[in-house]
Amino acid sequence: MRKWLSIFIAMTLLLTLALTGCSSSKETATTQTEKNQQTTLVFGRGGDSTSLDPADVTDGESLNVTKNIFDTLLDYKEGSTEVEPALAEKWESSTDGLTWTFHLKQGVKFHDGTDFDAEAVVFNFNRWMDKSNPYHKGDFPYYSYMFGGFKGDKGHVIKEVVAKDKYTVEIKLNTPQGPFLNNIAMPAFAIASPKAIKEKGDQFGKNPVGTGPFVFKQWLPNDKIVLTKNPNYWVTGYPKLEQLIFKAIPDNSARFTALQSGDVDLIDGVNPDDVTTAKNNPNLKVWLRPSMNVGYLSFNTQKKPFDNIKVRQALSMAVNKQGLIKAFYNGLAEPAKNPIPPSLWSYNDEVKDYEYNLEQAKKLLAEAGYPNGFETDFWYMPVPRPYIPQGKKMAEAMQADFEKIGVKTKLVTEEWSSYLDKTGKGEHSMALFGWTGDNGDPDNFLYVLLDKDNAKAPDAGNISFYKNNALHEILIKAQQSSDQAERTKLYKDAQVIIHNDAPWVPLVHSTPPLIGKKNIEGFNPHPTGTDKFTKIEFK
């Protein structure tokens, strides 16, 4: 009996200890759960990326993701386009501006475990600039836009890139370039893993490997891209998030609904009325991205009747910019009259915009030989962009005014990657487009978007295919100068030429809103439109 009693007491004691242990574990888990903050951020956006190879894309939906996977030699300071150290700790230039020396951060690893060093930098530059390089698999449009073409081209800026030692890189230029440092900091010139590029070949854009705060995990096309925290990130203590998800939700209203229901945490591409609704919701917060963009209607000047300056000027007079702002921007935009926004130095405020005047527009069409108007295609963007939040509705509003002067338009759109591809090849007659400045330099707008060097298919930055030799001379002279006063005068002259030739209708400069959960901290939308989510956390 005593034996059984002893066994019973022992079993009771063990059971009590076990239950106590379970209770303690449960309490600890509960405490940790209460203390733990949300560590995954889902960013709702209007469209999918086209590729995750930063050197081979120009669209914001791609670069906003790659910005978080890769790092550049230099970066922009928070809230501005002033450059600061990144993968390069310091740098200096020769007195003639033809040689730049970059001293690299040591101990940085790519996500695949290989070393970031001078040879990796040289490998990337050679891949970008040399079409005969075996790893030059793509169009690399930004390289061509910013550095005057590729190796062997007449205007190519970069002569060679050499590794002086394991952590020192020398970039030699053929000609000085005023915006060189700002260009180098652009997300398109992020440094990728040479090992991954060699292994993945033309599939690298689907399997990106960088040194950035987040590591690529998964891409479900037209659905989501999943990134996870880089535990070995070279910036101590960051990133704060464990996971970052980019979720494609094409419809603006559906995206806002997803935010309100908690399916996503932060969104861009916001309908004007939703900003007002969000401001009245205690659980939501509105951020405004500093304005450094332009939305525009581009005329393909290589196609009739848009080869006629009077036709272009006539349509410029048939666009009611104030009406568009009232209907589609909720006051978060101003009318554009120049290709660069007023926030950039060298903005020419003396340029007088074409007035909204349908009768004068009709007169100009008649003088151009089109008294009864004409028919044309009119392309609109299929995804919301910061400068064109509702492409179809804006196109319909302009279509109605164009019809009043006898110009009948057929609205056309394509899936986003096809839209970029076909307008880059010049298949459109006129198309809605836009640009967010990449580096805070006027060259990034005027040379990239309107110089004859970039009026080349299949990846034209200048989708108007507009070519003006006098403008080209001014823009190249401005590029090669390091004197900001001289560059300012040249860019002001350039804006006058562009205004008179009217290859575009500059529509608006917007202040793009983003909406997210109230407890998001550490998010500071950047003027360039590409954000690093390194500091974001939930409080």
mmCIF file of N, CA and C in Angstrom, residues 88-180:
data_model
loop_
_atom_site.group_PDB
_atom_site.id
_atom_site.type_symbol
_atom_site.label_atom_id
_atom_site.label_comp_id
_atom_site.label_asym_id
_atom_site.label_seq_id
_atom_site.Cartn_x
_atom_site.Cartn_y
_atom_site.Cartn_z
ATOM 1 N N ALA A 88 31.039 52.675 -50.925
ATOM 2 C CA ALA A 88 32.298 53.435 -50.934
ATOM 3 C C ALA A 88 32.312 54.350 -49.717
ATOM 4 N N GLU A 89 33.349 54.247 -48.893
ATOM 5 C CA GLU A 89 33.436 55.041 -47.667
ATOM 6 C C GLU A 89 33.869 56.479 -47.934
ATOM 7 N N LYS A 90 34.723 56.653 -48.948
ATOM 8 C CA LYS A 90 35.182 57.994 -49.309
ATOM 9 C C LYS A 90 35.642 57.974 -50.761
ATOM 10 N N TRP A 91 35.851 59.161 -51.326
ATOM 11 C CA TRP A 91 36.231 59.261 -52.730
ATOM 12 C C TRP A 91 36.914 60.603 -52.968
ATOM 13 N N GLU A 92 37.635 60.678 -54.055
ATOM 14 C CA GLU A 92 38.239 61.955 -54.453
ATOM 15 C C GLU A 92 38.383 61.990 -55.963
ATOM 16 N N SER A 93 38.551 63.210 -56.484
ATOM 17 C CA SER A 93 38.652 63.415 -57.928
ATOM 18 C C SER A 93 39.973 64.093 -58.259
ATOM 19 N N SER A 94 40.481 63.807 -59.449
ATOM 20 C CA SER A 94 41.645 64.536 -59.949
ATOM 21 C C SER A 94 41.227 65.966 -60.264
ATOM 22 N N THR A 95 42.188 66.866 -60.354
ATOM 23 C CA THR A 95 41.862 68.279 -60.588
ATOM 24 C C THR A 95 41.169 68.514 -61.921
ATOM 25 N N ASP A 96 41.434 67.657 -62.919
ATOM 26 C CA ASP A 96 40.782 67.825 -64.225
ATOM 27 C C ASP A 96 39.429 67.126 -64.301
ATOM 28 N N GLY A 97 39.020 66.454 -63.219
ATOM 29 C CA GLY A 97 37.720 65.800 -63.191
ATOM 30 C C GLY A 97 37.625 64.536 -64.025
ATOM 31 N N LEU A 98 38.761 64.007 -64.470
ATOM 32 C CA LEU A 98 38.754 62.833 -65.353
ATOM 33 C C LEU A 98 39.019 61.521 -64.624
ATOM 34 N N THR A 99 39.452 61.586 -63.388
ATOM 35 C CA THR A 99 39.720 60.360 -62.624
ATOM 36 C C THR A 99 39.073 60.457 -61.251
ATOM 37 N N TRP A 100 38.244 59.467 -60.947
ATOM 38 C CA TRP A 100 37.589 59.390 -59.644
ATOM 39 C C TRP A 100 38.074 58.139 -58.926
ATOM 40 N N THR A 101 38.487 58.290 -57.678
ATOM 41 C CA THR A 101 38.983 57.156 -56.889
ATOM 42 C C THR A 101 38.032 56.901 -55.722
ATOM 43 N N PHE A 102 37.573 55.653 -55.624
ATOM 44 C CA PHE A 102 36.628 55.266 -54.580
ATOM 45 C C PHE A 102 37.286 54.253 -53.644
ATOM 46 N N HIS A 103 37.192 54.525 -52.351
ATOM 47 C CA HIS A 103 37.740 53.630 -51.329
ATOM 48 C C HIS A 103 36.573 52.857 -50.710
ATOM 49 N N LEU A 104 36.595 51.546 -50.835
ATOM 50 C CA LEU A 104 35.435 50.714 -50.528
ATOM 51 C C LEU A 104 35.387 50.262 -49.076
ATOM 52 N N LYS A 105 34.160 50.036 -48.618
ATOM 53 C CA LYS A 105 33.950 49.483 -47.277
ATOM 54 C C LYS A 105 34.437 48.034 -47.273
ATOM 55 N N GLN A 106 35.131 47.643 -46.227
ATOM 56 C CA GLN A 106 35.676 46.287 -46.120
ATOM 57 C C GLN A 106 34.770 45.394 -45.281
ATOM 58 N N GLY A 107 34.808 44.105 -45.574
ATOM 59 C CA GLY A 107 34.058 43.125 -44.795
ATOM 60 C C GLY A 107 32.621 42.940 -45.214
ATOM 61 N N VAL A 108 32.202 43.559 -46.318
ATOM 62 C CA VAL A 108 30.828 43.415 -46.804
ATOM 63 C C VAL A 108 30.714 42.143 -47.635
ATOM 64 N N LYS A 109 29.604 41.421 -47.440
ATOM 65 C CA LYS A 109 29.351 40.189 -48.186
ATOM 66 C C LYS A 109 28.099 40.337 -49.052
ATOM 67 N N PHE A 110 28.146 39.716 -50.232
ATOM 68 C CA PHE A 110 26.923 39.556 -51.012
ATOM 69 C C PHE A 110 26.049 38.513 -50.323
ATOM 70 N N HIS A 111 24.788 38.468 -50.687
ATOM 71 C CA HIS A 111 23.859 37.528 -50.051
ATOM 72 C C HIS A 111 24.256 36.076 -50.275
ATOM 73 N N ASP A 112 25.048 35.799 -51.304
ATOM 74 C CA ASP A 112 25.489 34.420 -51.561
ATOM 75 C C ASP A 112 26.787 34.081 -50.821
ATOM 76 N N GLY A 113 27.257 35.003 -49.958
ATOM 77 C CA GLY A 113 28.430 34.742 -49.143
ATOM 78 C C GLY A 113 29.750 35.161 -49.758
ATOM 79 N N THR A 114 29.740 35.611 -51.010
ATOM 80 C CA THR A 114 30.975 36.038 -51.662
ATOM 81 C C THR A 114 31.327 37.462 -51.237
ATOM 82 N N ASP A 115 32.585 37.831 -51.431
ATOM 83 C CA ASP A 115 33.078 39.132 -50.973
ATOM 84 C C ASP A 115 32.709 40.259 -51.925
ATOM 85 N N PHE A 116 32.308 41.369 -51.333
ATOM 86 C CA PHE A 116 32.236 42.620 -52.086
ATOM 87 C C PHE A 116 33.626 43.251 -52.041
ATOM 88 N N ASP A 117 34.172 43.549 -53.233
ATOM 89 C CA ASP A 117 35.499 44.159 -53.301
ATOM 90 C C ASP A 117 35.646 44.918 -54.611
ATOM 91 N N ALA A 118 36.839 45.416 -54.862
ATOM 92 C CA ALA A 118 37.080 46.229 -56.058
ATOM 93 C C ALA A 118 36.834 45.439 -57.341
ATOM 94 N N GLU A 119 37.189 44.178 -57.356
ATOM 95 C CA GLU A 119 36.989 43.368 -58.560
ATOM 96 C C GLU A 119 35.495 43.227 -58.870
ATOM 97 N N ALA A 120 34.676 43.154 -57.830
ATOM 98 C CA ALA A 120 33.225 43.069 -58.050
ATOM 99 C C ALA A 120 32.705 44.349 -58.696
ATOM 100 N N VAL A 121 33.230 45.491 -58.269
ATOM 101 C CA VAL A 121 32.823 46.775 -58.850
ATOM 102 C C VAL A 121 33.246 46.843 -60.318
ATOM 103 N N VAL A 122 34.463 46.466 -60.601
ATOM 104 C CA VAL A 122 34.957 46.465 -61.981
ATOM 105 C C VAL A 122 34.114 45.543 -62.849
ATOM 106 N N PHE A 123 33.802 44.361 -62.330
ATOM 107 C CA PHE A 123 32.977 43.397 -63.066
ATOM 108 C C PHE A 123 31.630 44.010 -63.457
ATOM 109 N N ASN A 124 30.981 44.693 -62.516
ATOM 110 C CA ASN A 124 29.677 45.294 -62.796
ATOM 111 C C ASN A 124 29.765 46.386 -63.853
ATOM 112 N N PHE A 125 30.750 47.279 -63.721
ATOM 113 C CA PHE A 125 30.877 48.356 -64.707
ATOM 114 C C PHE A 125 31.171 47.797 -66.100
ATOM 115 N N ASN A 126 32.045 46.813 -66.188
ATOM 116 C CA ASN A 126 32.359 46.226 -67.493
ATOM 117 C C ASN A 126 31.145 45.543 -68.095
ATOM 118 N N ARG A 127 30.343 44.932 -67.254
ATOM 119 C CA ARG A 127 29.107 44.302 -67.731
ATOM 120 C C ARG A 127 28.155 45.334 -68.303
ATOM 121 N N TRP A 128 28.032 46.465 -67.620
ATOM 122 C CA TRP A 128 27.103 47.491 -68.074
ATOM 123 C C TRP A 128 27.558 48.156 -69.365
ATOM 124 N N MET A 129 28.830 48.511 -69.440
ATOM 125 C CA MET A 129 29.238 49.441 -70.499
ATOM 126 C C MET A 129 29.726 48.787 -71.776
ATOM 127 N N ASP A 130 30.010 47.497 -71.736
ATOM 128 C CA ASP A 130 30.606 46.843 -72.901
ATOM 129 C C ASP A 130 29.633 45.829 -73.493
ATOM 130 N N LYS A 131 29.099 46.161 -74.651
ATOM 131 C CA LYS A 131 28.128 45.260 -75.291
ATOM 132 C C LYS A 131 28.728 43.915 -75.670
ATOM 133 N N SER A 132 30.045 43.845 -75.796
ATOM 134 C CA SER A 132 30.693 42.587 -76.149
ATOM 135 C C SER A 132 31.004 41.733 -74.912
ATOM 136 N N ASN A 133 30.749 42.284 -73.732
ATOM 137 C CA ASN A 133 30.981 41.529 -72.490
ATOM 138 C C ASN A 133 30.014 40.338 -72.443
ATOM 139 N N PRO A 134 30.488 39.124 -72.110
ATOM 140 C CA PRO A 134 29.611 37.952 -72.115
ATOM 141 C C PRO A 134 28.444 38.055 -71.139
ATOM 142 N N TYR A 135 28.525 38.968 -70.163
ATOM 143 C CA TYR A 135 27.450 39.094 -69.181
ATOM 144 C C TYR A 135 26.585 40.339 -69.412
ATOM 145 N N HIS A 136 26.790 40.967 -70.564
ATOM 146 C CA HIS A 136 25.948 42.096 -70.957
ATOM 147 C C HIS A 136 24.666 41.518 -71.577
ATOM 148 N N LYS A 137 23.831 40.971 -70.714
ATOM 149 C CA LYS A 137 22.596 40.318 -71.176
ATOM 150 C C LYS A 137 21.422 41.202 -70.786
ATOM 151 N N GLY A 138 21.042 42.065 -71.700
ATOM 152 C CA GLY A 138 19.980 43.030 -71.453
ATOM 153 C C GLY A 138 20.258 44.305 -72.223
ATOM 154 N N ASP A 139 19.391 45.295 -72.020
ATOM 155 C CA ASP A 139 19.543 46.562 -72.746
ATOM 156 C C ASP A 139 20.285 47.619 -71.919
ATOM 157 N N PHE A 140 20.275 47.498 -70.604
ATOM 158 C CA PHE A 140 20.964 48.424 -69.704
ATOM 159 C C PHE A 140 20.690 49.888 -70.068
ATOM 160 N N PRO A 141 19.406 50.252 -70.153
ATOM 161 C CA PRO A 141 19.061 51.591 -70.657
ATOM 162 C C PRO A 141 19.594 52.741 -69.822
ATOM 163 N N TYR A 142 19.544 52.608 -68.495
ATOM 164 C CA TYR A 142 19.993 53.723 -67.671
ATOM 165 C C TYR A 142 21.475 54.020 -67.867
ATOM 166 N N TYR A 143 22.268 52.981 -68.064
ATOM 167 C CA TYR A 143 23.695 53.222 -68.291
ATOM 168 C C TYR A 143 23.874 54.107 -69.532
ATOM 169 N N SER A 144 23.159 53.749 -70.583
ATOM 170 C CA SER A 144 23.245 54.524 -71.825
ATOM 171 C C SER A 144 22.737 55.947 -71.626
ATOM 172 N N TYR A 145 21.613 56.091 -70.896
ATOM 173 C CA TYR A 145 21.039 57.416 -70.655
ATOM 174 C C TYR A 145 22.023 58.331 -69.922
ATOM 175 N N MET A 146 22.638 57.792 -68.879
ATOM 176 C CA MET A 146 23.413 58.642 -67.969
ATOM 177 C C MET A 146 24.867 58.821 -68.383
ATOM 178 N N PHE A 147 25.382 57.881 -69.196
ATOM 179 C CA PHE A 147 26.806 57.943 -69.539
ATOM 180 C C PHE A 147 27.057 57.983 -71.045
ATOM 181 N N GLY A 148 26.093 58.534 -71.795
ATOM 182 C CA GLY A 148 26.314 58.836 -73.205
ATOM 183 C C GLY A 148 26.496 57.625 -74.105
ATOM 184 N N GLY A 149 25.765 56.559 -73.831
ATOM 185 C CA GLY A 149 25.880 55.350 -74.660
ATOM 186 C C GLY A 149 26.779 54.321 -74.002
ATOM 187 N N PHE A 150 27.361 53.458 -74.846
ATOM 188 C CA PHE A 150 28.193 52.360 -74.354
ATOM 189 C C PHE A 150 29.628 52.494 -74.877
ATOM 190 N N LYS A 151 30.473 51.608 -74.422
ATOM 191 C CA LYS A 151 31.878 51.611 -74.833
ATOM 192 C C LYS A 151 31.971 51.610 -76.358
ATOM 193 N N GLY A 152 32.762 52.535 -76.896
ATOM 194 C CA GLY A 152 32.907 52.653 -78.342
ATOM 195 C C GLY A 152 32.024 53.695 -78.971
ATOM 196 N N ASP A 153 30.939 54.113 -78.268
ATOM 197 C CA ASP A 153 30.066 55.166 -78.783
ATOM 198 C C ASP A 153 30.763 56.518 -78.652
ATOM 199 N N LYS A 154 30.440 57.409 -79.555
ATOM 200 C CA LYS A 154 31.124 58.697 -79.625
ATOM 201 C C LYS A 154 31.041 59.490 -78.322
ATOM 202 N N GLY A 155 29.877 59.497 -77.686
ATOM 203 C CA GLY A 155 29.715 60.327 -76.493
ATOM 204 C C GLY A 155 29.904 59.596 -75.179
ATOM 205 N N HIS A 156 30.431 58.371 -75.234
ATOM 206 C CA HIS A 156 30.555 57.581 -74.007
ATOM 207 C C HIS A 156 31.474 58.267 -72.996
ATOM 208 N N VAL A 157 30.997 58.411 -71.767
ATOM 209 C CA VAL A 157 31.699 59.192 -70.747
ATOM 210 C C VAL A 157 32.813 58.400 -70.074
ATOM 211 N N ILE A 158 32.575 57.125 -69.766
ATOM 212 C CA ILE A 158 33.531 56.357 -68.968
ATOM 213 C C ILE A 158 34.567 55.664 -69.859
ATOM 214 N N LYS A 159 35.819 55.926 -69.553
ATOM 215 C CA LYS A 159 36.917 55.338 -70.330
ATOM 216 C C LYS A 159 37.244 53.932 -69.847
ATOM 217 N N GLU A 160 37.483 53.781 -68.547
ATOM 218 C CA GLU A 160 37.764 52.462 -67.982
ATOM 219 C C GLU A 160 37.587 52.489 -66.469
ATOM 220 N N VAL A 161 37.408 51.290 -65.915
ATOM 221 C CA VAL A 161 37.280 51.126 -64.470
ATOM 222 C C VAL A 161 38.291 50.065 -64.049
ATOM 223 N N VAL A 162 39.170 50.403 -63.097
ATOM 224 C CA VAL A 162 40.229 49.475 -62.716
ATOM 225 C C VAL A 162 40.301 49.334 -61.189
ATOM 226 N N ALA A 163 40.703 48.148 -60.759
ATOM 227 C CA ALA A 163 40.925 47.887 -59.339
ATOM 228 C C ALA A 163 42.378 48.217 -59.006
ATOM 229 N N LYS A 164 42.594 49.226 -58.184
ATOM 230 C CA LYS A 164 43.956 49.608 -57.800
ATOM 231 C C LYS A 164 44.506 48.662 -56.733
ATOM 232 N N ASP A 165 43.613 48.210 -55.866
ATOM 233 C CA ASP A 165 43.931 47.148 -54.911
ATOM 234 C C ASP A 165 42.599 46.541 -54.500
ATOM 235 N N LYS A 166 42.577 45.680 -53.492
ATOM 236 C CA LYS A 166 41.365 44.940 -53.162
ATOM 237 C C LYS A 166 40.186 45.846 -52.814
ATOM 238 N N TYR A 167 40.455 47.017 -52.247
ATOM 239 C CA TYR A 167 39.356 47.877 -51.827
ATOM 240 C C TYR A 167 39.472 49.305 -52.368
ATOM 241 N N THR A 168 40.128 49.457 -53.513
ATOM 242 C CA THR A 168 40.229 50.774 -54.153
ATOM 243 C C THR A 168 39.914 50.647 -55.637
ATOM 244 N N VAL A 169 38.973 51.470 -56.099
ATOM 245 C CA VAL A 169 38.554 51.450 -57.502
ATOM 246 C C VAL A 169 38.797 52.820 -58.113
ATOM 247 N N GLU A 170 39.299 52.812 -59.336
ATOM 248 C CA GLU A 170 39.543 54.048 -60.075
ATOM 249 C C GLU A 170 38.664 54.051 -61.319
ATOM 250 N N ILE A 171 37.868 55.117 -61.474
ATOM 251 C CA ILE A 171 37.014 55.274 -62.655
ATOM 252 C C ILE A 171 37.560 56.443 -63.470
ATOM 253 N N LYS A 172 38.012 56.135 -64.676
ATOM 254 C CA LYS A 172 38.576 57.168 -65.561
ATOM 255 C C LYS A 172 37.537 57.548 -66.601
ATOM 256 N N LEU A 173 37.392 58.865 -66.809
ATOM 257 C CA LEU A 173 36.393 59.386 -67.736
ATOM 258 C C LEU A 173 37.042 59.912 -69.012
ATOM 259 N N ASN A 174 36.302 59.827 -70.108
ATOM 260 C CA ASN A 174 36.740 60.435 -71.363
ATOM 261 C C ASN A 174 36.553 61.946 -71.341
ATOM 262 N N THR A 175 35.486 62.376 -70.676
ATOM 263 C CA THR A 175 35.203 63.808 -70.514
ATOM 264 C C THR A 175 34.675 64.022 -69.099
ATOM 265 N N PRO A 176 34.891 65.199 -68.516
ATOM 266 C CA PRO A 176 34.325 65.462 -67.182
ATOM 267 C C PRO A 176 32.801 65.393 -67.244
ATOM 268 N N GLN A 177 32.197 65.023 -66.136
ATOM 269 C CA GLN A 177 30.734 64.968 -66.077
ATOM 270 C C GLN A 177 30.262 65.600 -64.770
ATOM 271 N N GLY A 178 29.572 66.733 -64.884
ATOM 272 C CA GLY A 178 29.094 67.457 -63.709
ATOM 273 C C GLY A 178 28.281 66.616 -62.739
ATOM 274 N N PRO A 179 27.283 65.845 -63.236
ATOM 275 C CA PRO A 179 26.446 65.069 -62.315
ATOM 276 C C PRO A 179 26.980 63.666 -62.014
ATOM 277 N N PHE A 180 28.283 63.437 -62.198
ATOM 278 C CA PHE A 180 28.825 62.075 -62.098
ATOM 279 C C PHE A 180 28.508 61.402 -60.757
#
